[in-house]
Short mmCIF file of C-alpha atoms and ligand atoms in Angstrom, two decimals:
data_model
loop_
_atom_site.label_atom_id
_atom_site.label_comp_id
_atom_site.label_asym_id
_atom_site.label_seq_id
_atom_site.Cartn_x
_atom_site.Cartn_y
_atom_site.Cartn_z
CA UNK A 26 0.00 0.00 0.00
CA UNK A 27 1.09 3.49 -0.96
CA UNK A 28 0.17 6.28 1.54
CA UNK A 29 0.36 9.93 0.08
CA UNK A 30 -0.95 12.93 1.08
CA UNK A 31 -0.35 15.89 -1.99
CA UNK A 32 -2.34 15.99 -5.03
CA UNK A 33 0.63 15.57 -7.14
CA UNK A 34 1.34 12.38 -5.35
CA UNK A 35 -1.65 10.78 -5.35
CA UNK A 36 -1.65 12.26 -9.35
CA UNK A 37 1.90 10.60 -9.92
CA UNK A 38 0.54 7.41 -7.85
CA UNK A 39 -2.74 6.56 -9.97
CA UNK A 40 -0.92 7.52 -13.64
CA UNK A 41 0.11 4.14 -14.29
CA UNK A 42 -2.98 2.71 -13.28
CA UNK A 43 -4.89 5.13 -15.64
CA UNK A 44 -2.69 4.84 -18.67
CA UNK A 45 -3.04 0.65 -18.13
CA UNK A 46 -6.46 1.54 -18.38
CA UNK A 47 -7.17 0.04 -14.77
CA UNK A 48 -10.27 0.32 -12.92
CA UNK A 49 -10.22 2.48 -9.62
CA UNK A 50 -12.45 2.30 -6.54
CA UNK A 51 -12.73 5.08 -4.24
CA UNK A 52 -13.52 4.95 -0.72
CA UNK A 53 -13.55 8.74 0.60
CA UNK A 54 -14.11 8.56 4.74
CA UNK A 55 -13.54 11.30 7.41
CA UNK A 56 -10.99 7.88 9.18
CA UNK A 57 -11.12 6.35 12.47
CA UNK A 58 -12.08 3.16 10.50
CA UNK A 59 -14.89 0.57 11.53
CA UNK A 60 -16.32 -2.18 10.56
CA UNK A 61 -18.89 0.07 8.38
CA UNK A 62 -16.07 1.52 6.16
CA UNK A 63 -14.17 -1.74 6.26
CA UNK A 64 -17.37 -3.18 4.27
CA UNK A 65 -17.11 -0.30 1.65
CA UNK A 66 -13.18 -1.09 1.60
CA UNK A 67 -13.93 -5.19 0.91
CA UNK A 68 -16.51 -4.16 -1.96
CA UNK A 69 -14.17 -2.33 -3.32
CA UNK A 70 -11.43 -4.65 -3.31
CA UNK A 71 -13.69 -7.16 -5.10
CA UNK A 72 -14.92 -5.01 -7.57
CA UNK A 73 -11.80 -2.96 -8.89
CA UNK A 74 -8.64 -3.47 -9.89
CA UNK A 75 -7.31 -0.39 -8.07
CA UNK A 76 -8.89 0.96 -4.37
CA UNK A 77 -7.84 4.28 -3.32
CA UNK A 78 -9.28 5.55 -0.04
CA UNK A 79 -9.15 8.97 1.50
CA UNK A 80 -9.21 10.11 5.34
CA UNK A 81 -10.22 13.45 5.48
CA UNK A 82 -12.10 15.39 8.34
CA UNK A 83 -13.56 17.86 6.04
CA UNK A 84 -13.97 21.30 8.12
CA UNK A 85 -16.10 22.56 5.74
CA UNK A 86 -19.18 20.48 6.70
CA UNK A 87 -18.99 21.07 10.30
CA UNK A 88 -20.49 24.19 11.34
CA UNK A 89 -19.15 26.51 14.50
CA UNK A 90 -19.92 24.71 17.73
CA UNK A 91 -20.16 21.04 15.88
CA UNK A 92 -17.45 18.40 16.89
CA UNK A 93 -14.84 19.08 14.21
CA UNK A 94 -12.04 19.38 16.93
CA UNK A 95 -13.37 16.35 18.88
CA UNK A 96 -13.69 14.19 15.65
CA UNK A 97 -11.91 11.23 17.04
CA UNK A 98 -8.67 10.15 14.34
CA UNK A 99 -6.49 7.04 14.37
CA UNK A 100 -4.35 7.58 11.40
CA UNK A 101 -1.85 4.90 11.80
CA UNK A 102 -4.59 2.28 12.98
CA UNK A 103 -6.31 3.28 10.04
CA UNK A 104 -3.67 2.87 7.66
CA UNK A 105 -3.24 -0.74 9.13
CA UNK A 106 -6.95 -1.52 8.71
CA UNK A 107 -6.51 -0.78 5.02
CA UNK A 108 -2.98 -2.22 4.24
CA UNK A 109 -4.88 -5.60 5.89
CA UNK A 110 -7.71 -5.48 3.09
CA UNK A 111 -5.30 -4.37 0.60
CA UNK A 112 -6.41 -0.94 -0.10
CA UNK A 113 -3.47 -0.19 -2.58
CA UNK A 114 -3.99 3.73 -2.47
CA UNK A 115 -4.08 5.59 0.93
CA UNK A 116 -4.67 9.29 0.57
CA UNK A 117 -4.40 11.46 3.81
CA UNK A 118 -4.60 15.02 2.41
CA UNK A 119 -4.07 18.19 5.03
CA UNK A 120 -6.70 20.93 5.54
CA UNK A 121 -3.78 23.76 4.02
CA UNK A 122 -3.29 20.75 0.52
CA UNK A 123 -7.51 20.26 0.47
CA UNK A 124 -8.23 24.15 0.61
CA UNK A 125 -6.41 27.07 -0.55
CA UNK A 126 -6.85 29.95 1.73
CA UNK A 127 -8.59 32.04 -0.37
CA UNK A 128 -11.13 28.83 -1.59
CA UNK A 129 -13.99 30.62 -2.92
CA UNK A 130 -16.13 27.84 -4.46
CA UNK A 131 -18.75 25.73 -3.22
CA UNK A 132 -21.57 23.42 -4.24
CA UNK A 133 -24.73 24.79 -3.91
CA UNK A 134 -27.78 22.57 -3.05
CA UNK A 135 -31.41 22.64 -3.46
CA UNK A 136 -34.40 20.11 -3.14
CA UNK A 137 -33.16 17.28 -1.10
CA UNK A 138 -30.72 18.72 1.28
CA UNK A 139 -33.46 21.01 2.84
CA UNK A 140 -35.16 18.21 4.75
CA UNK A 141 -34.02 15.97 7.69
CA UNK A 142 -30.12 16.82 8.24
CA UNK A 143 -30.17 19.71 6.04
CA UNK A 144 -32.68 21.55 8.90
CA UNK A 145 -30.42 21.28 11.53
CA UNK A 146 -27.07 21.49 9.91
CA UNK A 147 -27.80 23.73 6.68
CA UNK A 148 -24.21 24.26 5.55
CA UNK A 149 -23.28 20.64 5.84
CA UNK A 150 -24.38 19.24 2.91
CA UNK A 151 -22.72 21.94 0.50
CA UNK A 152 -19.58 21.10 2.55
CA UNK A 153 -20.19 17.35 1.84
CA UNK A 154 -20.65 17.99 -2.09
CA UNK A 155 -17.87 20.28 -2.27
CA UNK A 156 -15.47 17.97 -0.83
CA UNK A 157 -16.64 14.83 -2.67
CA UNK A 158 -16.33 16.89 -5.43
CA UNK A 159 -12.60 17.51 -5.25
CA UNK A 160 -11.59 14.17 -3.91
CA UNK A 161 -13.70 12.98 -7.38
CA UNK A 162 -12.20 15.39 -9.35
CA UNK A 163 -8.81 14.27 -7.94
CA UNK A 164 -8.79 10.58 -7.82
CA UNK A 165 -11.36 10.34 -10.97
CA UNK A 166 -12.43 6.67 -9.73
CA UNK A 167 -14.67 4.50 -11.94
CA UNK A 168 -16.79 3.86 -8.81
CA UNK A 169 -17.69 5.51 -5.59
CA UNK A 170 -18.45 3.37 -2.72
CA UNK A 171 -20.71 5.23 0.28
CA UNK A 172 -23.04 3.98 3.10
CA UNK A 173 -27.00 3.80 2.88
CA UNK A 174 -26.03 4.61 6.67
CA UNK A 175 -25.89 8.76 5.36
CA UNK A 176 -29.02 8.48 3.45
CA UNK A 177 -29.28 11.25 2.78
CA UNK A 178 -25.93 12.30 1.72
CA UNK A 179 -25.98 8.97 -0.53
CA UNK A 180 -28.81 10.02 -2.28
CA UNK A 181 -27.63 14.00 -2.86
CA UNK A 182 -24.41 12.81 -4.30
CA UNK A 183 -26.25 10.60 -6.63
CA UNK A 184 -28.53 13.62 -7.54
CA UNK A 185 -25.03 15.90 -7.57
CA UNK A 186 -23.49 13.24 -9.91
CA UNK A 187 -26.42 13.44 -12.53
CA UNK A 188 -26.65 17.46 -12.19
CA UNK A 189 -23.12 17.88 -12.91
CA UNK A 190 -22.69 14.96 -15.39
CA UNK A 191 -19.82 13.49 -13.48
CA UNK A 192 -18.60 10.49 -14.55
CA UNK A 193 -18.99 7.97 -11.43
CA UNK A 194 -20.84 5.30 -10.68
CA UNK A 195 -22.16 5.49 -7.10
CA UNK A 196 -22.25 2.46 -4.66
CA UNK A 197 -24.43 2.64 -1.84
CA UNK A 198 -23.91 0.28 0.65
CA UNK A 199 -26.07 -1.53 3.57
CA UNK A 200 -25.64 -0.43 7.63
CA UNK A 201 -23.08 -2.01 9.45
CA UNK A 202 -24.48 -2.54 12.94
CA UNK A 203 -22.81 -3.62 16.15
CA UNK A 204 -24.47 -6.44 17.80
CA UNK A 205 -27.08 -4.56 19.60
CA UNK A 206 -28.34 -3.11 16.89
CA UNK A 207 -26.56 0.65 17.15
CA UNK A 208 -24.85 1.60 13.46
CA UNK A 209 -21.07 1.60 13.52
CA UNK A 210 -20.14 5.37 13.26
CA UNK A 211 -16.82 7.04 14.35
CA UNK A 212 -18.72 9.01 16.86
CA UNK A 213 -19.65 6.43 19.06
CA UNK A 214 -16.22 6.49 20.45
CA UNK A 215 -17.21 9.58 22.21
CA UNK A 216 -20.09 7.77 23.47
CA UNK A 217 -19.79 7.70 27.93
CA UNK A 218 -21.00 4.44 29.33
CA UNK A 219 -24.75 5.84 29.75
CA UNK A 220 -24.72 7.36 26.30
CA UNK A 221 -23.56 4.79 24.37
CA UNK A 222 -26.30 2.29 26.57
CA UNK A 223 -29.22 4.75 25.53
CA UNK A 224 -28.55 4.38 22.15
CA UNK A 225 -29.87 1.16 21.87
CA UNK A 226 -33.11 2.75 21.44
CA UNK A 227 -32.38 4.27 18.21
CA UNK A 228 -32.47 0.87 16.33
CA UNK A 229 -35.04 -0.38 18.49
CA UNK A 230 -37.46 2.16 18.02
CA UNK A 231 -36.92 1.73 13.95
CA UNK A 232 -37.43 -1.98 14.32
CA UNK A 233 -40.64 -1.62 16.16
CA UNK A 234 -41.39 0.98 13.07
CA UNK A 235 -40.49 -1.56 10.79
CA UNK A 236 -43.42 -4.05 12.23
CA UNK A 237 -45.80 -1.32 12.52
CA UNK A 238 -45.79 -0.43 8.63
CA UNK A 239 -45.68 -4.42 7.90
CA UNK A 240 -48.45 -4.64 10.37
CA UNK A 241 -50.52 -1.93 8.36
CA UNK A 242 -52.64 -2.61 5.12
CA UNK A 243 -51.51 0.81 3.72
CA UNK A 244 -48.83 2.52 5.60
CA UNK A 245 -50.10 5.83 7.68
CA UNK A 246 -46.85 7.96 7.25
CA UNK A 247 -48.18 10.49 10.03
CA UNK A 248 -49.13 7.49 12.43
CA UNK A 249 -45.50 6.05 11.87
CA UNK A 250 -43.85 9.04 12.84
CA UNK A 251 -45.67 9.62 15.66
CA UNK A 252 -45.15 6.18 16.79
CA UNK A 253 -41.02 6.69 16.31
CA UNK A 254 -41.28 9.87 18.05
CA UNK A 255 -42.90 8.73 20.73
CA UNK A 256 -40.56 5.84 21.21
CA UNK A 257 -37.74 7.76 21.04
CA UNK A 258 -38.99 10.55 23.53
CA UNK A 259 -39.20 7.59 26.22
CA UNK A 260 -36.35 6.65 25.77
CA UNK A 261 -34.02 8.31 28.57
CA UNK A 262 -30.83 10.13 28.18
CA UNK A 263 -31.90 10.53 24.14
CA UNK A 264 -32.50 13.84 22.99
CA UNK A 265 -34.94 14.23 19.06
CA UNK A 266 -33.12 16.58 16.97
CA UNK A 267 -35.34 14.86 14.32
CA UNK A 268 -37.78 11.79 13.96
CA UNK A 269 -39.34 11.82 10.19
CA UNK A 270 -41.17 9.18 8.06
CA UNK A 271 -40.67 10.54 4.09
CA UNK A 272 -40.36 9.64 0.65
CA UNK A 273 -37.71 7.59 0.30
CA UNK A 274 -37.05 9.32 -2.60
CA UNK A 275 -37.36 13.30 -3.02
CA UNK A 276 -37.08 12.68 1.48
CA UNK A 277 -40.27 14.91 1.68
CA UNK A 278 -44.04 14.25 3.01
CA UNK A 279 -44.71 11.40 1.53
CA UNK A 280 -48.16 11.34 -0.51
CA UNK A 281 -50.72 9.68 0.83
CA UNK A 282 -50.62 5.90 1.10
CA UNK A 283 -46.90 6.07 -0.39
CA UNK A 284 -45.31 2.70 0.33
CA UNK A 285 -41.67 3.68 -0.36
CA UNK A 286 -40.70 5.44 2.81
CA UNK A 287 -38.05 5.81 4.77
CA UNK A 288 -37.89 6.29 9.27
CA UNK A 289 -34.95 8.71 9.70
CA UNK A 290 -33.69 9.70 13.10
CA UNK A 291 -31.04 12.32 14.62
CA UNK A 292 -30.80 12.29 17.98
CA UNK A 293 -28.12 13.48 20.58
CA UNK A 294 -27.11 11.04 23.35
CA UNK A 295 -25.03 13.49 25.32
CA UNK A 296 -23.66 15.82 23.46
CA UNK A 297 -22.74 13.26 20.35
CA UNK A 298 -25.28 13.31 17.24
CA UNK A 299 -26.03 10.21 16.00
CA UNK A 300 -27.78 9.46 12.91
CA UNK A 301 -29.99 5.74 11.88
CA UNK A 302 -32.58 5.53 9.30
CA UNK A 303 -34.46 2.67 8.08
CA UNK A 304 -36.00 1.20 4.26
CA UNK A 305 -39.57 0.43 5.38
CA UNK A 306 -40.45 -1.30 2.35
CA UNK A 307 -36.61 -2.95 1.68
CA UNK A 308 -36.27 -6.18 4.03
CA UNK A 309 -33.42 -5.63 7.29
CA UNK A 310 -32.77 -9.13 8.41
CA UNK A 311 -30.67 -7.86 11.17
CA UNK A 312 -33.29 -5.03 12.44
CA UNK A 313 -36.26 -7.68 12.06
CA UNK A 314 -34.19 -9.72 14.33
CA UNK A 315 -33.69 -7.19 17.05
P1 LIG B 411 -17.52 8.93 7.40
O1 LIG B 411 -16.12 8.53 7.71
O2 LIG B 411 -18.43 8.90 8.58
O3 LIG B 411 -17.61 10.20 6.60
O4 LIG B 411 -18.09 7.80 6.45
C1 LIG B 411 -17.43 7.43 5.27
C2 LIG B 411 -18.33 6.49 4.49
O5 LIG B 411 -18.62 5.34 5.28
C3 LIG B 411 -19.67 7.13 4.14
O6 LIG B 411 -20.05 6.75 2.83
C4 LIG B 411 -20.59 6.53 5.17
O7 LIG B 411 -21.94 6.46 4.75
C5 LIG B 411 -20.01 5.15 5.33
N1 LIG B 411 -20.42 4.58 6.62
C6 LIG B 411 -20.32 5.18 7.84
N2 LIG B 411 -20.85 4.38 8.78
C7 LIG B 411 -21.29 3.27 8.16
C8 LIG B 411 -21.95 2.08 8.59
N3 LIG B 411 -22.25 1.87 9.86
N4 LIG B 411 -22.28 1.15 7.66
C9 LIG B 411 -21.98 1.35 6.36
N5 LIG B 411 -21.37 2.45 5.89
C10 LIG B 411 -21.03 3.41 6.77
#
């Protein structure tokens, strides 16, 4: 595995590859590697001659006040996990090599980054786009692998790829859960004891969702969500930033009897966000189990 962290390195690195005519898998993550990325990473591997992956904690999408100084960062347990699946491309970029100091352009979103996310954080997503953007633009991969566990990022850099005719196939992968149910996310290293015990809830409260709509002849969107608030407000030591049942597709009130919808929940346990969602009408084996 090579590990760079310029442009012109990572330019010099994936030449050969290129001019052979290769075909290069890109894993972008913020780092502190889990099991979640790891599954992105294995795809990858099987799927692509070449696997780059990038560890960047973009500043850009955290706003003033969010946890861009706590983001927890392993870099050189991180670069083991990946040398170990044979990542053959390790690009750890600085915040002075990512953005010049005068960096004056930006993405600029409509449509679906003004629901769920986009509400409470609404300069995050142009900060996500932006920076996929230029690690894109710089690695130029074939394929794009990302998580179905940032839905709604997933789906606005699908949307971003179509706008701006990029040429990328994106990816999306299922949750990786820890055994209890709780998605695998960097942040639950900051998780105390307590914290980390209440959010249990979070997955439980979207499986009992998920039996709910199974239960119901024609899905009551309003009904749901009331249900997944409520579950969630019992739940002590969580804190709703937001509990929605949407379109699983434009991630707005869904119409009236709309089948494809999707439970997606932001809560704080502590001070640490964390986000779930949930497919209502995709099967979960692991959530129907919980
Ligand atoms: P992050 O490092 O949090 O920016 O995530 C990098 C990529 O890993 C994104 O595409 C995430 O959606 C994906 N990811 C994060 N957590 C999980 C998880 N639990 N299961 C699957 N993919 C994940």
């Amino acid at each position: 595995m090579q590990t760079v962290s310029t442009r012109s390195e990572l330019r010099a690195a994936l030449q050969q590859a290129r001019a052979e005519g290769r075909s290069v898998g890109f894993v972008p993550t913020m780092g502190y590697l889990h099991d979640g990325h790891l599954s992105l990473i294995r795809r990858a591997r099987r799927e692509c001659e070449l696997v780059v992956v990038s560890i960047f904690v973009n500043p850009t999408q955290f706003a003033a006040g969010e946890d861009l100084d706590t983001y927890p960062r392993d870099p050189e347990g991180d670069a083991a996990s990946c040398r170990e699946l044979g990542v053959d491309l390790l690009w750890m970029p600085t915040k002075e090599q990512m953005y010049r100091p005068d960096h004056a352009t930006s993405i600029e979103l409509s449509g679906l980054a003004n629901t769920l996310c986009g509400k409470s954080r609404p300069t995050h997503f142009s900060g996500v786009a932006t920076i996929v953007t230029k690690l894109l633009n710089s690695v130029r991969p074939h394929r794009v692998y990302m998580g179905q566990k940032d839905y709604q990022q997933l789906a606005i850099i699908r949307a971003m790829v179509l706008d701006l005719d990029m040429d990328v196939e994106v990816i999306g992968l299922p949750t990786v859960r820890e055994p209890d149910g709780v998605a695998m996310s960097s942040r639950n290293a900051r998780l105390s004891a307590e914290g980390r015990q209440a959010a249990v809830q979070i997955p439980q409260s979207l499986a009992a969702i998920r039996r709910q709509y199974a239960e119901a002849a024609v899905p009551d969107a309003d009904s749901l969500r009331q249900s997944l608030r409520a579950s969630l407000e019992a739940a002590p030591g969580l804190k709703i930033d937001y509990a929605e049942v949407v379109d699983a597709h434009t991630l707005q009130a869904p119409a009236p009897g709309s089948r494809e919808l999707l439970a997606a929940v932001a809560v704080f346990s502590g001070d640490v966000r964390l986000i779930d969602n949930t497919r209502l009408d995709e099967p979960d084996e692991f959530l129907d189990e919980l």
